[in-house]
Coordinates of C-alpha atoms and ligand atoms in Angstrom, one line a residue:
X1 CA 90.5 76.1 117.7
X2 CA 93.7 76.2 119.7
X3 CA 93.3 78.7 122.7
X4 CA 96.5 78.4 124.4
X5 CA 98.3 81.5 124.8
X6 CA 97.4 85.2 124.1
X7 CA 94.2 87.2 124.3
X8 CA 90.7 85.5 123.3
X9 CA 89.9 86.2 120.0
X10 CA 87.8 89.1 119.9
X11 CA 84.3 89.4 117.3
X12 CA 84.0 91.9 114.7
X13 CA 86.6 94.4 112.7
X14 CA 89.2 96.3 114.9
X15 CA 89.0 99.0 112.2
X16 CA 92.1 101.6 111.8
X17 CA 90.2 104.5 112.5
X18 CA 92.0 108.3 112.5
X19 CA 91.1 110.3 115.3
X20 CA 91.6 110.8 118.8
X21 CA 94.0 107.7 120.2
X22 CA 94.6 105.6 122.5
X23 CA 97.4 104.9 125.0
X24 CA 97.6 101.3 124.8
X25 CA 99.1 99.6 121.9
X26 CA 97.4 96.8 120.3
X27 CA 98.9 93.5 121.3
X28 CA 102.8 92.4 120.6
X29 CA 103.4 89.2 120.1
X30 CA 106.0 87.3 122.6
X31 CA 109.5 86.0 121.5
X32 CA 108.6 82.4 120.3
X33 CA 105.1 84.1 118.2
X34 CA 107.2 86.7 116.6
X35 CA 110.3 83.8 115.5
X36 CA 107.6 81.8 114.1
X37 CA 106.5 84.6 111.9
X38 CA 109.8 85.6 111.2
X39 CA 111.4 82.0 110.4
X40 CA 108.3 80.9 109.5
X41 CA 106.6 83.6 107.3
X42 CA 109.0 86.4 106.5
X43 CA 111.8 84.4 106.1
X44 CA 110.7 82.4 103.3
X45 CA 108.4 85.2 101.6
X46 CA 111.9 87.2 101.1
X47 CA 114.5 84.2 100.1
X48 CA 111.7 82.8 97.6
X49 CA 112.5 86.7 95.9
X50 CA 110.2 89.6 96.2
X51 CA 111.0 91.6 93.3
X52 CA 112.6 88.6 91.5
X53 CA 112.4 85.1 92.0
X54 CA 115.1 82.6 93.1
X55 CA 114.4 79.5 91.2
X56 CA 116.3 77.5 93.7
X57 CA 115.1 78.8 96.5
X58 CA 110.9 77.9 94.8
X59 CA 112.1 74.6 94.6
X60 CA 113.2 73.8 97.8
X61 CA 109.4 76.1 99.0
X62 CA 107.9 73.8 97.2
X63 CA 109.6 70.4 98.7
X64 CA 109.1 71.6 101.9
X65 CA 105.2 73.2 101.3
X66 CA 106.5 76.5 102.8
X67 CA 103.7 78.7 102.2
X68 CA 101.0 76.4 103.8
X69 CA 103.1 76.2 106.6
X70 CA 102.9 79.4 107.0
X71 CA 99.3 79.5 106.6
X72 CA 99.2 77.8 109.6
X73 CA 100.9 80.0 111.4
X74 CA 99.1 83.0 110.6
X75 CA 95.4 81.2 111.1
X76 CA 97.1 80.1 114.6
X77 CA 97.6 83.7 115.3
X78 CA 94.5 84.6 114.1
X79 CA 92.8 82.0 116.4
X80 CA 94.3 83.5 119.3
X81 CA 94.6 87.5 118.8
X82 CA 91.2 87.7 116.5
X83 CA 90.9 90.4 114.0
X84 CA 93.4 93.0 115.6
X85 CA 96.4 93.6 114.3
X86 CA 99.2 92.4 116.1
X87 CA 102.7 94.1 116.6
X88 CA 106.3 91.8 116.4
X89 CA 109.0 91.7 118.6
X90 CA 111.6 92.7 115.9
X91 CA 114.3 95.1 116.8
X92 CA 115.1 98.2 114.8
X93 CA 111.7 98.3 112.8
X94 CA 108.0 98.6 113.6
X95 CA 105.9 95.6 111.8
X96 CA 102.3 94.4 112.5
X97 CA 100.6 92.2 110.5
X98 CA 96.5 92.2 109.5
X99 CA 95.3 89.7 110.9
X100 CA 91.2 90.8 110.5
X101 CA 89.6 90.5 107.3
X102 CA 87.6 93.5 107.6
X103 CA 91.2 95.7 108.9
X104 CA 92.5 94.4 105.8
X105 CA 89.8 95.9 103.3
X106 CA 90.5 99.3 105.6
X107 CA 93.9 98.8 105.2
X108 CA 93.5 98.9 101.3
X109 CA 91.1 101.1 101.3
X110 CA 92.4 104.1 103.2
X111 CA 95.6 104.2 101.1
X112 CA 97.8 105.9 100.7
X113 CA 96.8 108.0 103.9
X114 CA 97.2 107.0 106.4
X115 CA 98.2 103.8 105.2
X116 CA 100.9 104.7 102.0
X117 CA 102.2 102.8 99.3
X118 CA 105.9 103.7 99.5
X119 CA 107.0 102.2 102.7
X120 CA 111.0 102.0 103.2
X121 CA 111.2 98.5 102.2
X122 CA 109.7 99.2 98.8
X123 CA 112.0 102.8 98.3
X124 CA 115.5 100.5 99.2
X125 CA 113.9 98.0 96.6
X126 CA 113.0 99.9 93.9
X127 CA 115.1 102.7 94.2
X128 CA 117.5 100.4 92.3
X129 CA 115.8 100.7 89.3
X130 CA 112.6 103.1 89.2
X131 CA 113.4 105.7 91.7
X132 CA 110.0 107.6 90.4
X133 CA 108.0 104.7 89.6
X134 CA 104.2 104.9 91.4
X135 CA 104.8 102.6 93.9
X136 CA 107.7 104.0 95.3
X137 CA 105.5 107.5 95.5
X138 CA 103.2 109.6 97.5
X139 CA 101.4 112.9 97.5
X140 CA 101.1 115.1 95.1
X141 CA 103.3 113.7 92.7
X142 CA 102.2 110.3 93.3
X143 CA 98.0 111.0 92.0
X144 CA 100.0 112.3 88.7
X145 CA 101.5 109.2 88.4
X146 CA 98.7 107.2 89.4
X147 CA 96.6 109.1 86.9
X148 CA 99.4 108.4 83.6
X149 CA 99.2 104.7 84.5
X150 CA 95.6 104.2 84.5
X151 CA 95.2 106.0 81.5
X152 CA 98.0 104.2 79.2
X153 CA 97.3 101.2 81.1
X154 CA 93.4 101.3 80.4
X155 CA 92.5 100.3 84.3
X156 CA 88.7 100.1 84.1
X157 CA 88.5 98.7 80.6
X158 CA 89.0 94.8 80.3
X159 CA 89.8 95.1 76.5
X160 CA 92.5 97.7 76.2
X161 CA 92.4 100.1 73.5
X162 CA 95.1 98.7 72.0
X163 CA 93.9 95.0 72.1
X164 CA 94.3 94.5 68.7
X165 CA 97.8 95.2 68.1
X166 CA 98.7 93.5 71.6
X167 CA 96.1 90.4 70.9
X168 CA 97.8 90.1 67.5
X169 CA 101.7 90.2 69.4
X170 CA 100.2 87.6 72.0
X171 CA 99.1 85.2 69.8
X172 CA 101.8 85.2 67.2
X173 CA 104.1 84.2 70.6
X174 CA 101.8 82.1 71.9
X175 CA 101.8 80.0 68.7
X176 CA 105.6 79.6 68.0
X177 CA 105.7 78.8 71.9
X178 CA 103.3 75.8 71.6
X179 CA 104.5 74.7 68.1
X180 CA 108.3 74.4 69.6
X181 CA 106.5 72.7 72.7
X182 CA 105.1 70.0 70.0
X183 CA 108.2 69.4 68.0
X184 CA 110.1 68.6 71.6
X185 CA 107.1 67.2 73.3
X186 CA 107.9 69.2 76.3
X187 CA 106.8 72.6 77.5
X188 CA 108.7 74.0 80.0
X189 CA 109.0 77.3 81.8
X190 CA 112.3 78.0 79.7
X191 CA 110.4 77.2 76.3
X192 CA 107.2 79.2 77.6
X193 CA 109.4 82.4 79.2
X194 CA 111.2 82.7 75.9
X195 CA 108.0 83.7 74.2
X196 CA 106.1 85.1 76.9
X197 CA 108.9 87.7 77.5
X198 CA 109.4 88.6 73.4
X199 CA 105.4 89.4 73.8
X200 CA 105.8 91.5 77.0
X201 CA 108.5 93.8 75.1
X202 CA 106.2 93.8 71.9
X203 CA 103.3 95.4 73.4
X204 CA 105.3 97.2 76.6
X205 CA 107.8 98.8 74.0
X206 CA 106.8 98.3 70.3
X207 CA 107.9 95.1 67.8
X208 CA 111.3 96.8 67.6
X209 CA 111.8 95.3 71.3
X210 CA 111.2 91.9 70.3
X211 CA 115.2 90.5 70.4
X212 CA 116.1 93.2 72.8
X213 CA 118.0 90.3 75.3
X214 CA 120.4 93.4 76.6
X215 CA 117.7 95.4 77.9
X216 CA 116.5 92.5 79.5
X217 CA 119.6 91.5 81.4
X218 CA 120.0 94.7 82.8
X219 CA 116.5 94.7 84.1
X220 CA 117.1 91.5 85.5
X221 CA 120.5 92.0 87.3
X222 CA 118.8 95.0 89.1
X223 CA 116.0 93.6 89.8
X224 CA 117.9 90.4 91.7
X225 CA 120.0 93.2 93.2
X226 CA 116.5 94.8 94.6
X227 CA 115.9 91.9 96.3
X228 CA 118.2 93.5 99.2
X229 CA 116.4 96.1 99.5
X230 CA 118.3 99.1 100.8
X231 CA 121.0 95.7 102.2
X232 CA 122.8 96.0 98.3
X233 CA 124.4 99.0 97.0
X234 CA 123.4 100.6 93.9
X235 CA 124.5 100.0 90.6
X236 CA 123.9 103.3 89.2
X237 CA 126.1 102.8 86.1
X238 CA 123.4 99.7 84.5
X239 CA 120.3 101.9 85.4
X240 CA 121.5 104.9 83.9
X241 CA 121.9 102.1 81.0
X242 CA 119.2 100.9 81.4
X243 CA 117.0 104.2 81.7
X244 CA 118.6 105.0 78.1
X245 CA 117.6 102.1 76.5
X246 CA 113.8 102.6 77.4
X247 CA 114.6 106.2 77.2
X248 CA 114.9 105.7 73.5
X249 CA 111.5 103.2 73.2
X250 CA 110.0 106.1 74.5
X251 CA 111.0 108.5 71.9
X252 CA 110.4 105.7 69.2
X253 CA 106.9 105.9 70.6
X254 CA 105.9 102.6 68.6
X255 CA 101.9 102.7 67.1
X256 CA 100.3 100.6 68.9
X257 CA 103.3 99.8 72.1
X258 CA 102.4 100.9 75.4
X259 CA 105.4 103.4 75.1
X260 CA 103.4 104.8 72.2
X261 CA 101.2 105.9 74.5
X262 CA 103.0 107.1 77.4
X263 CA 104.7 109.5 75.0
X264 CA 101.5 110.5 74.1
X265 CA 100.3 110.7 77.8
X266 CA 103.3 112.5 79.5
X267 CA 106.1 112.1 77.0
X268 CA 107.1 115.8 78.4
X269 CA 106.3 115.5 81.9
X270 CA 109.5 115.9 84.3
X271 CA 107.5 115.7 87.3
X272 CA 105.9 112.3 86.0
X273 CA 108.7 110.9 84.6
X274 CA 107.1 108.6 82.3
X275 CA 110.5 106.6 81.5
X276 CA 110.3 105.6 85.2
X277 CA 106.7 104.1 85.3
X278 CA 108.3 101.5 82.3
X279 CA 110.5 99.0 84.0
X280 CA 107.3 97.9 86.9
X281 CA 105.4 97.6 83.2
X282 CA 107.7 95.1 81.8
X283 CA 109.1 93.7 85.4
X284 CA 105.3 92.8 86.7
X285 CA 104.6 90.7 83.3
X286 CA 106.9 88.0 84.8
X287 CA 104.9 87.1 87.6
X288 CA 101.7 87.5 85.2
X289 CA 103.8 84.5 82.8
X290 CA 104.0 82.6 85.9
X291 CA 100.5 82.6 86.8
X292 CA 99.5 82.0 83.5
X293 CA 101.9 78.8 83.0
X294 CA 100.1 77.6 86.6
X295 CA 96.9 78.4 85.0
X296 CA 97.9 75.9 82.4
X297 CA 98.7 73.2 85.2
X298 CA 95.4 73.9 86.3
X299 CA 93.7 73.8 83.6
X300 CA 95.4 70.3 82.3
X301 CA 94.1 68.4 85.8
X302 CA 90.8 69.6 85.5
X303 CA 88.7 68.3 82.3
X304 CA 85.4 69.2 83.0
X305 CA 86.7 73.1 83.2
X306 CA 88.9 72.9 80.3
X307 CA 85.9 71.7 78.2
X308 CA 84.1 74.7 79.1
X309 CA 86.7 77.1 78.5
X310 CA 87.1 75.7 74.9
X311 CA 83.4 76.5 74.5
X312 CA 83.9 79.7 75.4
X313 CA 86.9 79.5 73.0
X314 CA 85.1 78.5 70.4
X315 CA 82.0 81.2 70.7
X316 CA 84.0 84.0 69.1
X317 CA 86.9 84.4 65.8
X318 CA 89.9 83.5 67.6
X319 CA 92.0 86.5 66.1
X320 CA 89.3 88.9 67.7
X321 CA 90.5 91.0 71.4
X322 CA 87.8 89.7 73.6
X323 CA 87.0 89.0 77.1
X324 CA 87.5 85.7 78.2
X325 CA 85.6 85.2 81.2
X326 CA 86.5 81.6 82.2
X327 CA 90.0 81.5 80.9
X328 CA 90.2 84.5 83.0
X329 CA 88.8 83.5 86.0
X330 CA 91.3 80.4 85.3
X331 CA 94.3 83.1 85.9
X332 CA 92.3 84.9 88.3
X333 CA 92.3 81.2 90.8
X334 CA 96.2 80.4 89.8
X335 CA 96.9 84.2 91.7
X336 CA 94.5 83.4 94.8
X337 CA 96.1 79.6 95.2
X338 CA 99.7 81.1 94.4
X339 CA 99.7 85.0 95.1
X340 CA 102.5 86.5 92.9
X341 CA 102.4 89.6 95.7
X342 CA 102.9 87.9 98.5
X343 CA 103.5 90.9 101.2
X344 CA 101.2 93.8 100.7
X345 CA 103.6 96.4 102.5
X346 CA 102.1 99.8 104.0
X347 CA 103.6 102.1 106.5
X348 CA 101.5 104.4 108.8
X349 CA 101.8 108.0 108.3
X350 CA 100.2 108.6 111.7
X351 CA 98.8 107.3 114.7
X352 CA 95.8 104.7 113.8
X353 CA 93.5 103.5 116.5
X354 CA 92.1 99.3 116.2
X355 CA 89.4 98.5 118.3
X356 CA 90.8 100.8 120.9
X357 CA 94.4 100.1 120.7
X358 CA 97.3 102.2 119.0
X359 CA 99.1 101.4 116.1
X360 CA 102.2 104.0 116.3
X361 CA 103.1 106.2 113.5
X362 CA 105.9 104.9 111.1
X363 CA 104.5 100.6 111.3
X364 CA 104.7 98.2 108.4
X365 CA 101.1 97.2 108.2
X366 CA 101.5 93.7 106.7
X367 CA 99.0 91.8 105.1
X368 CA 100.1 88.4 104.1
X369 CA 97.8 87.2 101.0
X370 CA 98.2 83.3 100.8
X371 CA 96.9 83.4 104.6
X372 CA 93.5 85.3 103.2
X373 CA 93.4 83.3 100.4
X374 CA 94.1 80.0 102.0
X375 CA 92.3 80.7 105.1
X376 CA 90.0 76.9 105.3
X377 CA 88.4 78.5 108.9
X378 CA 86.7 81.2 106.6
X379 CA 86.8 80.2 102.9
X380 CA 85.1 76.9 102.3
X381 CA 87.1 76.5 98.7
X382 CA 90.7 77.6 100.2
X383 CA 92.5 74.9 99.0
X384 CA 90.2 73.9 95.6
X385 CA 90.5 75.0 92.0
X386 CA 87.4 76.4 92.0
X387 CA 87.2 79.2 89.2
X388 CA 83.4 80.1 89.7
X389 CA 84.7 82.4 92.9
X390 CA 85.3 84.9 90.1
X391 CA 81.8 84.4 88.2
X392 CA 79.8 84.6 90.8
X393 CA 77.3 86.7 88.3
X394 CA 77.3 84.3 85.8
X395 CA 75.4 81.1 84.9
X396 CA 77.0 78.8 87.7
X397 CA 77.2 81.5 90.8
X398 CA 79.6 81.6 93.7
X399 CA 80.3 78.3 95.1
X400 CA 79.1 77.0 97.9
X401 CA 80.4 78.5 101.1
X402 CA 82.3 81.0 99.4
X403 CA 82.1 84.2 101.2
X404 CA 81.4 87.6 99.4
X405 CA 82.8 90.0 101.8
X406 CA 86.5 87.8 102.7
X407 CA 89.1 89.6 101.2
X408 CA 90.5 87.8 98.0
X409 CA 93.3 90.5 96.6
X410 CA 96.0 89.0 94.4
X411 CA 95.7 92.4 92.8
X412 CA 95.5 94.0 95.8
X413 CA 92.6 96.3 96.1
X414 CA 91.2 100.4 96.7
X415 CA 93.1 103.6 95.7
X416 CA 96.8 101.2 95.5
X417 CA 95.1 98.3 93.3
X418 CA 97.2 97.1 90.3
X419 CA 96.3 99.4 87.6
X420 CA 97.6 96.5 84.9
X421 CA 94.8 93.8 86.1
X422 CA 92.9 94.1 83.1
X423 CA 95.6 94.2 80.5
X424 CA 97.3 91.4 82.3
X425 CA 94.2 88.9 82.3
X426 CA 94.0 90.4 78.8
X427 CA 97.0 89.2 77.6
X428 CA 97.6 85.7 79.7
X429 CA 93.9 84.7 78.6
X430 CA 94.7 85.2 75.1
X431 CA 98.0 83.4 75.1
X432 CA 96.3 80.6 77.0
X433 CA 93.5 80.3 74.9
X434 CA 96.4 80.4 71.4
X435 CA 98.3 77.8 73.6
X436 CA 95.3 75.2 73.3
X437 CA 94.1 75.9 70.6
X438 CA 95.2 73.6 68.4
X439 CA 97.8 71.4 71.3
X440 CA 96.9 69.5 74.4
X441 CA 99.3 69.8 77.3
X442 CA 99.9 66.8 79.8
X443 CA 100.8 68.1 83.2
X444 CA 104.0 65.9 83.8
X445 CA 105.4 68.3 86.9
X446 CA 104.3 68.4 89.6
X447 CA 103.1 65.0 88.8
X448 CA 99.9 64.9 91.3
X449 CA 98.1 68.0 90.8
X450 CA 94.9 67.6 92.1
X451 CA 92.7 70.1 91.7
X452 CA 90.7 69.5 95.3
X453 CA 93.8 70.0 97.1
X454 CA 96.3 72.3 95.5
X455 CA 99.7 72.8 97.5
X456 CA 100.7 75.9 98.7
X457 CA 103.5 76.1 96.7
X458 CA 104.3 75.3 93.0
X459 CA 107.8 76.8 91.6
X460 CA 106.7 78.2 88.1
X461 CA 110.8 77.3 86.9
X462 CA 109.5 73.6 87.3
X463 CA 106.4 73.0 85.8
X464 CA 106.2 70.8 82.9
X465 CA 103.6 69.4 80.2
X466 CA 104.0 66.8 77.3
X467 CA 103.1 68.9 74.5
X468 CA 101.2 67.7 71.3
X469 CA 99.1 68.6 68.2
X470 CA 95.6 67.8 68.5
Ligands
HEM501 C1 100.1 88.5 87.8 C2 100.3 89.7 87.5 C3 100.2 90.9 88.5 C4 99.8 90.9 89.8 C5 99.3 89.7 90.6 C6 99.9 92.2 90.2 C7 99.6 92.6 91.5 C8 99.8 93.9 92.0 C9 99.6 94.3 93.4 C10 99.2 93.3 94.5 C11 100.0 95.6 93.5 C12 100.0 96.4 94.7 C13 101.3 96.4 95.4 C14 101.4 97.2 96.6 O1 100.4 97.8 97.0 O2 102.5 97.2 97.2 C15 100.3 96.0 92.2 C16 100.7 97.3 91.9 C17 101.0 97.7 90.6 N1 100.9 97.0 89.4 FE1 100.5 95.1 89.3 N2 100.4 93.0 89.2 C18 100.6 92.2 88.1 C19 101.1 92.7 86.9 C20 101.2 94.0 86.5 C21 101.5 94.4 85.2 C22 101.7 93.5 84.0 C23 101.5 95.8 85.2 C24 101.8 96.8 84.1 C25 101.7 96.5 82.8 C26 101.3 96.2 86.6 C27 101.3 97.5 87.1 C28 101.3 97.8 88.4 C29 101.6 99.2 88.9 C30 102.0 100.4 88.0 C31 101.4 99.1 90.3 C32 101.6 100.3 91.3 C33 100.2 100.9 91.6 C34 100.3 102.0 92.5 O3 101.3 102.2 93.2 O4 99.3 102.7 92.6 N3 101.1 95.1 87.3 N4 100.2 95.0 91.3

């Protein structure tokens, strides 16, 4: 444990408690702390693409093993400050970043006051394309939004109500994307983004979606454009476009789409403005097809788990919407080793007092996943493919070491969680389960995979199996 500079680590949470506070401001890190984090953490977080990722700038993450590097970092910091958050040196904007496991369940937890959702970042990012989408809200106007996505999005239920429309959609891609992976002997992220996006428009927007290449380009040019946050101007003219184009989904209202049902939902409501909630719908399947394709590596370097998740296959009629508990817990561990939401972003509404110390109003709270999830001082199976850390009621329990209170929270977690977990693990556990169904897929990139030692990054645009019948 390195105890060279800073404070001794205190014991215990700081907790962000509301009330009465302090004078003193919790610690701020020195010059050479806060470029480390900034070079070292934000830097790469933000060039690898928050809203849309760079494929060339994954690569060269995953050459250089950015992200564990950054671990590093953040455990260093931890070391040294303990569990209080910890202010940079950054001119022009207030940042802290979580550094206690317990602050970072508060954190979640007491959202969105005093700890809201729409910080600036997000509003410059998103405000290029969904202006009134939920996580760009708060108040009022935000619980109405909330309460529109959980209901078309079917938050508590891990079968959706309209599994068997989008079970049918999911497989029917699934299939033509492993039978063009056989006939080339090669499945690569091109071949398996094809058909994972022609599914994501099938059940986001209805069948009629399916070719619908235009709409997608627009989404994409925006969303590479919100990558600059409030840094790139507005392109008003392709999101009026765009907001036509799933304006018009909308009023199809497709049985069995997810637009289907948010005309049924809100279809009237200006307030809500259901055509707003649609593009995070169809924009956060991508990083759901990436974890799924790295579920896939996963699954293809360990045997002994692929076995059992065949069993599990092979327990039900393949056709039927079911829950998939391993294959799940499969996409559930390819999110924890390679968070898709890197940066939980929150900004304080008002004064919050840690462990005696101030954090002032108007601070980006940071909490920095792959650190939690990677942290090997605290979590015995950081680094391993170890899928049972999601089962820990089933047959084989948690693993050993694995602690039940450390904060694992690809999905993020309290009043702010992702509202599309269950309809996400839905979908990528189904097209896993139709991709191996009848084809076995040799991990050929990255070439070493092994399971006991994952790295801490793996650029979804590279991964590639040898594909064949079986
Ligand atoms: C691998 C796939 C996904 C992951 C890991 C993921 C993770 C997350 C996380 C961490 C947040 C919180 C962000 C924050 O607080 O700043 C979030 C929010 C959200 N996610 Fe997901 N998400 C995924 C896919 C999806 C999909 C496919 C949908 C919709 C179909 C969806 C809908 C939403 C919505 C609407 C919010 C905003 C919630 C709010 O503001 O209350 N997500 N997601």
């Amino acid at each position: 444990m390195s105890t060279s500079s800073g404070p001794a680590r205190s014991s215990g949470p700081s907790r962000g408690a509301v009330g009465p506070v302090s004078t003193e401001l919790v610690p701020r890190l020195g010059v050479a702390d806060t470029l480390r984090v900034a070079l070292g953490v934000l830097a790469p977080t933000v060039a690898q693409g928050a809203i849309a990722r760079r494929p060339r700038a994954m690569a060269l993450a995953e050459r250089l093993d950015l992200d564990a590097r950054a671990v590093a970092t953040v455990q260093d910091l931890h070391r040294r400050y303990g569990d209080v958050p910890v202010r940079l040196a950054l001119p022009g904007r207030r940042l802290a970043l979580v550094l206690g496991p317990d602050d970072v369940h508060q954190v979640l937890q007491d959202s969105p006051e005093p700890f809201a959702l729409a910080n600036r970042e997000k509003k410059g990012a998103l405000g290029q394309f969904q202006p009134h989408g939920v996580l760009v809200s708060h108040g009022r106007v935000r619980e109405q939004r909330r309460a529109v996505n959980e209901t078309v999005l079917d938050t508590p239920r891990p079968v959706h109500r309209l599994a068997p429309t989008v079970v049918a959609a999911v497989r029917e891609e699934a299939r033509a994307v492993a039978e063009r992976a056989a006939s080339s002997h090669r499945l690569d992220w091109d071949t398996f983004s094809a058909g994972w996006r022609r599914m994501v428009r099938r059940v986001v927007l209805g069948d009629t979606a399916r070719d619908d290449e235009a709409l997608q380009r627009d989404l994409d040019a925006l969303r590479y454009r919100a990558n600059w946050s409030y840094f790139a101007p507005r392109d008003r003219s392709r999101r009026d476009r765009l907001r036509r184009r799933l304006a018009a989904y909308v009023e199809r209202a497709e049985p069995g789409s997810l637009a289907g049902l948010l005309a049924e939902t809100a279809g009237g409501d200006e307030e809500v403005d259901p055509v707003d909630q649609l593009p995070q719908w169809l924009f956060a399947f991508d990083p759901a097809g990436m974890a799924t394709i790295r579920a896939l590596a996963l699954l293809a370097v360990e045997p002994d788990e692929r076995t059992r998740v065949r069993a599990e296959m092979d327990e039900g009629d393949p056709g039927a919407p079911r829950e998939l508990r391993r294959l799940r817990a499969a996409v559930l561990e390819s999110v924890r080793l390679w968070p898709t939401t890197p940066m939980i972003l929150r900004e304080t509404t008002r004064d919050t007092e840690w462990a005696g110390a101030r954090v002032p109003s108007g601070t980006a709270m940071l909490v920095y996943t792959p650190y939690l999830h990677r942290d090997d001082d605290d979590l015995a199976v950081a680094h391993r493919f170890a899928p049972d850390l999601w089962l820990r009621d089933g047959p084989t329990g948690p693993p050993d070491g694995a602690r039940t209170d450390w904060p694992l929270v690809p999905f993020s977690e309290g009043p702010g969680v992702c509202p599309g977990q269950n309809l996400v693990l839905l979908t990528a556990s189904t097209f896993l389960a139709t991709l191996l169904e009848h084809h076995d897929h040799a991990l050929t990139h990255p070439r070493a995979l092994d399971p006991a030692y994952v790295p801490g990054v793996i650029s979804p645009f590279r991964v590639r199996f040898r594909t064949r019948a079986r």
